[in-house]
PDB file of C-alpha atoms in Angstrom:
ATOM      1  CA  UNK A  11       0.000   0.000   0.000  1.00 67.00           C
ATOM      2  CA  UNK A  12       2.840   2.370   0.827  1.00 74.00           C
ATOM      3  CA  UNK A  13       4.353   1.873  -2.647  1.00 73.00           C
ATOM      4  CA  UNK A  14       1.093   2.873  -4.290  1.00 75.00           C
ATOM      5  CA  UNK A  15       0.903   6.061  -2.208  1.00 81.00           C
ATOM      6  CA  UNK A  16       4.504   6.919  -3.086  1.00 81.00           C
ATOM      7  CA  UNK A  17       3.786   6.198  -6.763  1.00 80.00           C
ATOM      8  CA  UNK A  18       0.721   8.431  -6.807  1.00 84.00           C
ATOM      9  CA  UNK A  19       2.600  11.220  -5.016  1.00 88.00           C
ATOM     10  CA  UNK A  20       5.419  10.899  -7.540  1.00 86.00           C
ATOM     11  CA  UNK A  21       2.980  11.241 -10.423  1.00 86.00           C
ATOM     12  CA  UNK A  22       1.453  14.342  -8.846  1.00 90.00           C
ATOM     13  CA  UNK A  23       4.873  15.955  -8.401  1.00 90.00           C
ATOM     14  CA  UNK A  24       6.011  14.987 -11.918  1.00 88.00           C
ATOM     15  CA  UNK A  25       2.846  16.401 -13.450  1.00 88.00           C
ATOM     16  CA  UNK A  26       2.966  19.586 -11.392  1.00 90.00           C
ATOM     17  CA  UNK A  27       6.578  20.217 -12.379  1.00 90.00           C
ATOM     18  CA  UNK A  28       5.716  19.604 -16.036  1.00 88.00           C
ATOM     19  CA  UNK A  29       2.811  22.039 -15.793  1.00 85.00           C
ATOM     20  CA  UNK A  30       5.002  24.748 -14.281  1.00 88.00           C
ATOM     21  CA  UNK A  31       7.732  24.196 -16.877  1.00 88.00           C
ATOM     22  CA  UNK A  32       5.172  24.414 -19.670  1.00 84.00           C
ATOM     23  CA  UNK A  33       3.768  27.575 -18.126  1.00 83.00           C
ATOM     24  CA  UNK A  34       7.199  29.186 -17.902  1.00 85.00           C
ATOM     25  CA  UNK A  35       8.081  28.258 -21.489  1.00 83.00           C
ATOM     26  CA  UNK A  36       4.800  29.438 -22.997  1.00 79.00           C
ATOM     27  CA  UNK A  37       4.574  32.842 -24.667  1.00 76.00           C
ATOM     28  CA  UNK A  38       3.590  35.560 -22.237  1.00 75.00           C
ATOM     29  CA  UNK A  39       0.557  36.739 -24.178  1.00 74.00           C
ATOM     30  CA  UNK A  40      -0.927  33.245 -24.383  1.00 71.00           C
ATOM     31  CA  UNK A  41      -0.243  31.847 -20.930  1.00 75.00           C
ATOM     32  CA  UNK A  42      -2.760  29.590 -19.284  1.00 78.00           C
ATOM     33  CA  UNK A  43      -3.747  30.062 -15.676  1.00 83.00           C
ATOM     34  CA  UNK A  44      -1.207  28.430 -13.336  1.00 85.00           C
ATOM     35  CA  UNK A  45      -3.845  26.123 -11.867  1.00 87.00           C
ATOM     36  CA  UNK A  46      -4.835  24.987 -15.361  1.00 86.00           C
ATOM     37  CA  UNK A  47      -1.216  24.301 -16.316  1.00 85.00           C
ATOM     38  CA  UNK A  48      -0.531  22.260 -13.182  1.00 89.00           C
ATOM     39  CA  UNK A  49      -3.799  20.359 -13.507  1.00 90.00           C
ATOM     40  CA  UNK A  50      -3.067  19.545 -17.151  1.00 88.00           C
ATOM     41  CA  UNK A  51       0.381  18.263 -16.220  1.00 87.00           C
ATOM     42  CA  UNK A  52      -0.944  16.100 -13.391  1.00 91.00           C
ATOM     43  CA  UNK A  53      -3.800  14.646 -15.448  1.00 91.00           C
ATOM     44  CA  UNK A  54      -1.548  13.772 -18.390  1.00 90.00           C
ATOM     45  CA  UNK A  55       1.136  12.301 -16.115  1.00 89.00           C
ATOM     46  CA  UNK A  56      -1.511  10.093 -14.488  1.00 88.00           C
ATOM     47  CA  UNK A  57      -2.911   9.078 -17.870  1.00 90.00           C
ATOM     48  CA  UNK A  58       0.520   8.227 -19.239  1.00 88.00           C
ATOM     49  CA  UNK A  59       1.572   6.401 -16.086  1.00 85.00           C
ATOM     50  CA  UNK A  60      -1.631   4.377 -16.003  1.00 85.00           C
ATOM     51  CA  UNK A  61      -1.335   3.487 -19.697  1.00 87.00           C
ATOM     52  CA  UNK A  62       2.281   2.435 -19.224  1.00 84.00           C
ATOM     53  CA  UNK A  63       1.320   0.353 -16.209  1.00 80.00           C
ATOM     54  CA  UNK A  64      -1.459  -1.405 -18.111  1.00 83.00           C
ATOM     55  CA  UNK A  65       0.583  -2.042 -21.252  1.00 84.00           C
ATOM     56  CA  UNK A  66       3.881  -3.014 -19.642  1.00 78.00           C
ATOM     57  CA  UNK A  67       4.983  -5.864 -17.394  1.00 76.00           C
ATOM     58  CA  UNK A  68       3.719  -5.651 -13.810  1.00 69.00           C
ATOM     59  CA  UNK A  69       6.127  -5.096 -10.943  1.00 63.00           C
ATOM     60  CA  UNK A  70       6.333  -7.429  -8.002  1.00 61.00           C
ATOM     61  CA  UNK A  71       5.268  -6.692  -4.423  1.00 57.00           C
ATOM     62  CA  UNK A  72       2.741  -4.047  -5.420  1.00 54.00           C
ATOM     63  CA  UNK A  73       5.169  -1.824  -7.319  1.00 61.00           C
ATOM     64  CA  UNK A  74       3.107   0.788  -9.133  1.00 66.00           C
ATOM     65  CA  UNK A  75       5.733   2.734 -11.037  1.00 70.00           C
ATOM     66  CA  UNK A  76       7.422   0.171 -13.212  1.00 77.00           C
ATOM     67  CA  UNK A  77       9.657   1.121 -16.132  1.00 80.00           C
ATOM     68  CA  UNK A  78       6.842   1.384 -18.670  1.00 83.00           C
ATOM     69  CA  UNK A  79       4.716   3.370 -16.213  1.00 82.00           C
ATOM     70  CA  UNK A  80       7.575   5.827 -15.705  1.00 83.00           C
ATOM     71  CA  UNK A  81       7.989   6.140 -19.470  1.00 87.00           C
ATOM     72  CA  UNK A  82       4.258   6.728 -19.921  1.00 87.00           C
ATOM     73  CA  UNK A  83       4.158   9.303 -17.135  1.00 87.00           C
ATOM     74  CA  UNK A  84       7.149  11.119 -18.613  1.00 88.00           C
ATOM     75  CA  UNK A  85       5.524  11.064 -22.056  1.00 90.00           C
ATOM     76  CA  UNK A  86       2.295  12.448 -20.602  1.00 89.00           C
ATOM     77  CA  UNK A  87       4.168  15.190 -18.766  1.00 88.00           C
ATOM     78  CA  UNK A  88       6.084  16.046 -21.940  1.00 88.00           C
ATOM     79  CA  UNK A  89       2.810  16.227 -23.837  1.00 88.00           C
ATOM     80  CA  UNK A  90       1.526  18.699 -21.232  1.00 86.00           C
ATOM     81  CA  UNK A  91       4.590  20.887 -21.758  1.00 84.00           C
ATOM     82  CA  UNK A  92       4.151  20.762 -25.532  1.00 86.00           C
ATOM     83  CA  UNK A  93       0.447  21.605 -25.312  1.00 84.00           C
ATOM     84  CA  UNK A  94       1.187  24.580 -23.085  1.00 81.00           C
ATOM     85  CA  UNK A  95       4.065  25.894 -25.213  1.00 82.00           C
ATOM     86  CA  UNK A  96       2.670  25.532 -28.716  1.00 79.00           C
ATOM     87  CA  UNK A  97       0.525  28.447 -29.770  1.00 65.00           C
ATOM     88  CA  UNK A  98      -2.996  27.536 -30.726  1.00 58.00           C
ATOM     89  CA  UNK A  99      -3.924  28.478 -34.256  1.00 54.00           C
ATOM     90  CA  UNK A 100      -7.005  30.567 -34.577  1.00 52.00           C
ATOM     91  CA  UNK A 101      -9.240  30.589 -37.588  1.00 50.00           C
ATOM     92  CA  UNK A 102      -8.139  33.231 -40.018  1.00 49.00           C
ATOM     93  CA  UNK A 103      -4.820  33.839 -38.290  1.00 50.00           C
ATOM     94  CA  UNK A 104      -2.925  33.489 -41.572  1.00 52.00           C
ATOM     95  CA  UNK A 105      -5.146  35.837 -43.561  1.00 53.00           C
ATOM     96  CA  UNK A 106      -4.076  39.364 -44.306  1.00 53.00           C
ATOM     97  CA  UNK A 107      -6.270  42.083 -42.912  1.00 52.00           C
ATOM     98  CA  UNK A 108      -7.566  44.710 -45.358  1.00 54.00           C
TER      99      UNK A 108
END
């Protein structure tokens, strides 16, 4: 049980750090709210970690964060950073104004 709690806490910290990094790297005029950035990072880290856990080999003795789960969580956190940094295209952004 203790390993699961440590694993969940690790995913929360990993996602929160990814959200803050994505927030700091995003353009100033298009920044998301800090709570949104952290929440996005945590949710995607959990999703990636859970997917990695389900798809990869299971650890013994209740280990939650196996190698594939770590890789999935890191990929989810990286996706959060990318989503926060990339500018969203708006309709008509490439058109010249008269």
